[in-house]
Short mmCIF file of C-alpha atoms in Angstrom, two decimals:
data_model
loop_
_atom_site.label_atom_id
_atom_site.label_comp_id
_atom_site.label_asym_id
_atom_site.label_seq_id
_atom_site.Cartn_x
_atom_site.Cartn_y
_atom_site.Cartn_z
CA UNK A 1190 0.00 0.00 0.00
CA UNK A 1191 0.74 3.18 -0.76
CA UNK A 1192 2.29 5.17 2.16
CA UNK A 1193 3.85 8.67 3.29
CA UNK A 1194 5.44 8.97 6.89
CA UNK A 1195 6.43 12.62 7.90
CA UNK A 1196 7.82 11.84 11.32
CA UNK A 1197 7.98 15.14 12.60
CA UNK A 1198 4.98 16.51 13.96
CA UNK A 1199 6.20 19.63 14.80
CA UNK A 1200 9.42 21.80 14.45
CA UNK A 1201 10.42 25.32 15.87
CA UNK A 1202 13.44 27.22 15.03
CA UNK A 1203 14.40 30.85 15.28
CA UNK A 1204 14.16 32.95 12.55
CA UNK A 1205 17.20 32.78 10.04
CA UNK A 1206 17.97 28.92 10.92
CA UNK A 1207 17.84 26.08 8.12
CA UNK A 1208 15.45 23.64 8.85
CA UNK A 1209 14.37 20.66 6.76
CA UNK A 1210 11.85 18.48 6.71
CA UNK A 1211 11.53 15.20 6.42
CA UNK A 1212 9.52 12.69 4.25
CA UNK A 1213 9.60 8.83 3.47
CA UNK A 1214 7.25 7.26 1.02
CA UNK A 1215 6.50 3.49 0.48
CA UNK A 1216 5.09 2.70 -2.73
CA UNK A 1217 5.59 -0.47 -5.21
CA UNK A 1218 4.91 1.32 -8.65
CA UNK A 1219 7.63 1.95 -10.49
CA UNK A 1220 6.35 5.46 -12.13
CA UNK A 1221 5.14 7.68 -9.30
CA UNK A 1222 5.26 11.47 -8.40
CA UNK A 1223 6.27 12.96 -5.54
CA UNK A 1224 4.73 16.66 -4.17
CA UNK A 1225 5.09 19.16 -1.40
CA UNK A 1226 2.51 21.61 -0.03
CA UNK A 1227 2.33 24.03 2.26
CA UNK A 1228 -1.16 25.34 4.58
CA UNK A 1229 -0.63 28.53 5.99
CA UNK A 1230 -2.42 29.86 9.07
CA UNK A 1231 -5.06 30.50 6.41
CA UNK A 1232 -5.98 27.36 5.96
CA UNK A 1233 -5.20 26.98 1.89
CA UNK A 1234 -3.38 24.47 0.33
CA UNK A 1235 -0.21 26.26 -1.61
CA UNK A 1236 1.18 24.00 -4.03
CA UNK A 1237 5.27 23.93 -3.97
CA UNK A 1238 6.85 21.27 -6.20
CA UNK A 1239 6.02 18.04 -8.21
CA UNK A 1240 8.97 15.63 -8.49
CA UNK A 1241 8.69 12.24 -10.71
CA UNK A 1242 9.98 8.98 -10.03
CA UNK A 1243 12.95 9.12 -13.10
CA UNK A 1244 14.58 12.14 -11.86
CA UNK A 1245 17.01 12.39 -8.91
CA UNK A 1246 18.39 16.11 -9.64
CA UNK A 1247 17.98 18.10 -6.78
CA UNK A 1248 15.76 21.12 -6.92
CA UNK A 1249 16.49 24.53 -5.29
CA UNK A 1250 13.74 27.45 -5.54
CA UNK A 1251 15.33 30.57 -3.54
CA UNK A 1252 15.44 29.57 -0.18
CA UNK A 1253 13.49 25.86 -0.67
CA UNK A 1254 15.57 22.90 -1.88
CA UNK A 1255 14.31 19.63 -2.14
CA UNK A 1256 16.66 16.15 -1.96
CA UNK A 1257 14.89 13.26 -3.75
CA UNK A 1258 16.88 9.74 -2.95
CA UNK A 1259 14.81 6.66 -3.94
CA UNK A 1260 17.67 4.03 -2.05
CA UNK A 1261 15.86 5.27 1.13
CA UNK A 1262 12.35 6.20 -0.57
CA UNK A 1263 12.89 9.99 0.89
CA UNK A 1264 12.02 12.85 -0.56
CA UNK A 1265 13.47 15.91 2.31
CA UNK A 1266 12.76 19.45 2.03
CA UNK A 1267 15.17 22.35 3.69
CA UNK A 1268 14.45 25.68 3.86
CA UNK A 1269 17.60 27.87 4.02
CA UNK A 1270 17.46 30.93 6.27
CA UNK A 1271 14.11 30.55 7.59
CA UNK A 1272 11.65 33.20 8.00
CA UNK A 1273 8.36 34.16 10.12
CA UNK A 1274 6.49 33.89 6.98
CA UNK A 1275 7.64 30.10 6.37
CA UNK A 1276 5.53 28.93 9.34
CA UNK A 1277 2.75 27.08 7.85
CA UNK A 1278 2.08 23.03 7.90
CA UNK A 1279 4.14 21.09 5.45
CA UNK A 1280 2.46 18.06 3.77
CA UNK A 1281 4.30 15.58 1.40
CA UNK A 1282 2.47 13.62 -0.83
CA UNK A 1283 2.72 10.52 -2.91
CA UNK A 1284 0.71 10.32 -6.47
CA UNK A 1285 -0.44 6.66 -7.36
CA UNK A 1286 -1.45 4.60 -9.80
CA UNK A 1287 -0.29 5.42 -13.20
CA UNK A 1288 -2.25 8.48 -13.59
CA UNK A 1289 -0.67 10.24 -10.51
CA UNK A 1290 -3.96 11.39 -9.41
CA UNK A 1291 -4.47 9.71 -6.15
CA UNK A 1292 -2.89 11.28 -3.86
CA UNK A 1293 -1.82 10.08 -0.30
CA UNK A 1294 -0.41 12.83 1.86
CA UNK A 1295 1.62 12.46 4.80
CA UNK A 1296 0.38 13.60 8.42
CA UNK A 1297 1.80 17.24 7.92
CA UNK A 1298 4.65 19.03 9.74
CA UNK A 1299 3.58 21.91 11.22
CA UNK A 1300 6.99 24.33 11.25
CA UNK A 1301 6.97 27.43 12.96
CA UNK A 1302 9.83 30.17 12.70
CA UNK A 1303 10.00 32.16 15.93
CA UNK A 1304 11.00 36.12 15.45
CA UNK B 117 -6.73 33.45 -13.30
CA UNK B 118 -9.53 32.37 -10.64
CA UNK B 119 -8.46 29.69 -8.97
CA UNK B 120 -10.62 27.16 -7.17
CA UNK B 121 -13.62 28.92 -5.53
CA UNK B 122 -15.69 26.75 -2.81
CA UNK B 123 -18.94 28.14 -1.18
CA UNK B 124 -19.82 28.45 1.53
CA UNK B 125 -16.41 28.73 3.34
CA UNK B 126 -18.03 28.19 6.75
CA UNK B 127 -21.07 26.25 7.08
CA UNK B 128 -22.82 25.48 10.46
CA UNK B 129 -26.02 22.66 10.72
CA UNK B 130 -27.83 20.60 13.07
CA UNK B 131 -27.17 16.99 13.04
CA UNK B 132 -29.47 15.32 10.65
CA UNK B 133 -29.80 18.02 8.23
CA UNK B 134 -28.63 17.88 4.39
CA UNK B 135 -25.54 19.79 3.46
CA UNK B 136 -24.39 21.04 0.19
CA UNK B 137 -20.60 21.89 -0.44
CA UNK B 138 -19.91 23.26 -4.15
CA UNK B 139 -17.01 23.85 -6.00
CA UNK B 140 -15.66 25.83 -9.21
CA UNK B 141 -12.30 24.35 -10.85
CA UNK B 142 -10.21 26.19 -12.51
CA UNK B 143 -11.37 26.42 -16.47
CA UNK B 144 -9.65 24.18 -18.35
CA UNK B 145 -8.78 21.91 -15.75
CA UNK B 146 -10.41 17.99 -16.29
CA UNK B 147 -9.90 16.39 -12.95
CA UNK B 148 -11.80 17.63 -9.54
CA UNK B 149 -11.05 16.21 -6.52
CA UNK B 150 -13.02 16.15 -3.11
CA UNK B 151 -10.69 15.88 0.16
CA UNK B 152 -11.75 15.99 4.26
CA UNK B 153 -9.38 17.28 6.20
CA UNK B 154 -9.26 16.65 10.28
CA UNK B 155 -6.86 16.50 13.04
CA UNK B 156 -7.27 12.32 13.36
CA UNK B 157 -7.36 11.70 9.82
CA UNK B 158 -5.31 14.30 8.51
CA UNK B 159 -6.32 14.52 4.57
CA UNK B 160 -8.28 12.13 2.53
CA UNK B 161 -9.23 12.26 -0.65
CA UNK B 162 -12.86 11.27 -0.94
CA UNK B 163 -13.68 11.25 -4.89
CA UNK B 164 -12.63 12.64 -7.94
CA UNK B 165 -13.73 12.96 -11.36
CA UNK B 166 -12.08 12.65 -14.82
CA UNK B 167 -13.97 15.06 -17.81
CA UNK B 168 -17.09 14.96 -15.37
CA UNK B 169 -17.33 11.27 -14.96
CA UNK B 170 -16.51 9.48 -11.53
CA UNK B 171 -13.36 7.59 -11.36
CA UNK B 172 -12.72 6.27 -7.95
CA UNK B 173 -15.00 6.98 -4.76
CA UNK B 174 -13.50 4.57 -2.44
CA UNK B 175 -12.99 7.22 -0.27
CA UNK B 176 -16.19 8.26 0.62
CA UNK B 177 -17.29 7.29 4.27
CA UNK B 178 -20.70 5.78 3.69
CA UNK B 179 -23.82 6.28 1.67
CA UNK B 180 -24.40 9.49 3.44
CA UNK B 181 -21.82 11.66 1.25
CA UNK B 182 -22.49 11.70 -2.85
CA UNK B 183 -20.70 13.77 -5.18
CA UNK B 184 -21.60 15.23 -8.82
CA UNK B 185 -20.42 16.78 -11.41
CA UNK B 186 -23.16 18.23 -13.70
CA UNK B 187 -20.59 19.89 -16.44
CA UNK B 188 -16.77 21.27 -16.43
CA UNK B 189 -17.60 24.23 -13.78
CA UNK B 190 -19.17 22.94 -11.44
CA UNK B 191 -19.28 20.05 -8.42
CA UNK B 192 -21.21 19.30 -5.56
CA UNK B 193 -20.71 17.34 -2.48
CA UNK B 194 -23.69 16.56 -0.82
CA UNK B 195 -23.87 14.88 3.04
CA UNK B 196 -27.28 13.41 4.01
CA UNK B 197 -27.99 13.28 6.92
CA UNK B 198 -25.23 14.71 8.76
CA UNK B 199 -23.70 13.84 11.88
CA UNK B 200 -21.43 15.45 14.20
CA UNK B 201 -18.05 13.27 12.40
CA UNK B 202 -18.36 14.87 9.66
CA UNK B 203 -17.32 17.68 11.12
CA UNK B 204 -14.53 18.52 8.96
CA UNK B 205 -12.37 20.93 6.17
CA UNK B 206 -13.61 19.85 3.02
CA UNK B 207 -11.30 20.46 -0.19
CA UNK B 208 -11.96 20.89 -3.65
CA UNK B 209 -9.14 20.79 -6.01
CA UNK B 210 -8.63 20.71 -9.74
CA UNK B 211 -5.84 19.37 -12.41
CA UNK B 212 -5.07 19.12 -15.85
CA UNK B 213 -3.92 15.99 -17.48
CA UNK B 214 -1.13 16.94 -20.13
CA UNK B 215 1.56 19.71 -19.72
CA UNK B 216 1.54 20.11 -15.98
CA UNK B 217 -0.08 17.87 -15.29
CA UNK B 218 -0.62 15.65 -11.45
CA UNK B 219 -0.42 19.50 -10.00
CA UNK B 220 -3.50 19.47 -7.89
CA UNK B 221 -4.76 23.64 -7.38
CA UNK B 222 -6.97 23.71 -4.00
CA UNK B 223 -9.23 25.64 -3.02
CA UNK B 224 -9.82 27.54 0.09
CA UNK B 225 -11.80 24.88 1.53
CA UNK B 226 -15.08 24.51 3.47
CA UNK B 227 -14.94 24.69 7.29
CA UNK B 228 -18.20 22.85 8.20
CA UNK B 229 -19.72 21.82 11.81
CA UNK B 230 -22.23 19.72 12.68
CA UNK B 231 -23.75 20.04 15.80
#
């Protein structure tokens, strides 16, 4: 079965500290996506980045990178220089099947940067 | 662009009463997708559709929750009767196969009690 384990319930750092997150995945398919979003205090659901199954590279988006290592099914998420406006919950998410479109998200990590 | 638009955004109803959620996807977009959202459950994705048609329902709870999608712009998720459980955030989101596709858009959700 399809599975996403964010072990970290919740983080707290102080503003300007690196902090990543972490996220395993279980899955059998061979072809599968991996995604991040983020809920702010607002309550949306802010999508951040789609990764497939057949690429590795590392992504970096300003101050978000995101490592991708399928020998331990993890796909980690660091954000460099943290600030107050990067508190939100973090979900990672798995896309089944060979569509993608099921997704299974992982419990959430709810970050918060203190001033 | 609009994005997702739900209505109503907070909805409040005595147990056994009928509730209707509704949703607007993004145009263009061919797959909507219903999700709950609570503390014990975290997110679950309850149904989605695929050009309008259902494709998988297995998440919905029980014969109580039903979901249509009349044409391209518009869903409803209906709960009859209600009970206090479902209590919940409900989430509409939309996606386009093709291009970028497996990029889910949510929308700002529906904060409904049931008392």
């Amino acid at each position: 079965a399809q599975k996403v384990t964010q072990a970290q319930t919740e983080i707290s750092v102080v503003e300007k500290e690196d902090v990543t997150l972490d996220c395993v995945y279980e899955t059998r398919d061979t072809t599968y996506y991996l995604f991040w979003y983020k809920q702010p205090p607002s309550g949306e659901l802010v999508f951040l980045i789609r990764r497939n199954s057949f690429d590795e590279q590392n992504e970096i988006s300003g101050r978000y990178s995101w490592n991708f290592q399928k020998s331990t099914s993890s796909f980690n998420f660091t954000i460099t220089a943290s600030q107050v406006v990067d508190s939100a919950v973090y979900f990672c998410a798995l896309g089944e099947g060979g569509g993608a479109q099921k997704l299974v998200f992982g419990q959430g990590t709810r970050l918060t940067i203190n001033p | 662009d609009a994005g997702v638009i739900q209505s109503p955004r907070h909805e409040v109803t005595e147990m056994g009463q009928e509730v209707t959620l509704r949703c607007k996807p993004i145009s263009g977009h061919d797959y909507l997708f219903w999700y709950r959202q609570t503390m014990m459950r975290g997110l679950e994705l309850l149904i989605y559709f695929n050009n309008n048609v259902p494709i998988d329902d297995s998440g919905m709870p029980e014969d109580r929750f039903s979901a249509k999608m009349p044409n391209a712009s518009f869903s409803t998720l209906k709960i009859q009767p209600s009970e206090p459980r479902d209590s919940a955030v409900y989430f509409c989101a939309s996606s386009l196969s093709g291009g970028r596709t497996y990029e889910q858009y949510f929308g700002p959700g529906t904060r409904l009690t049931v008392t």
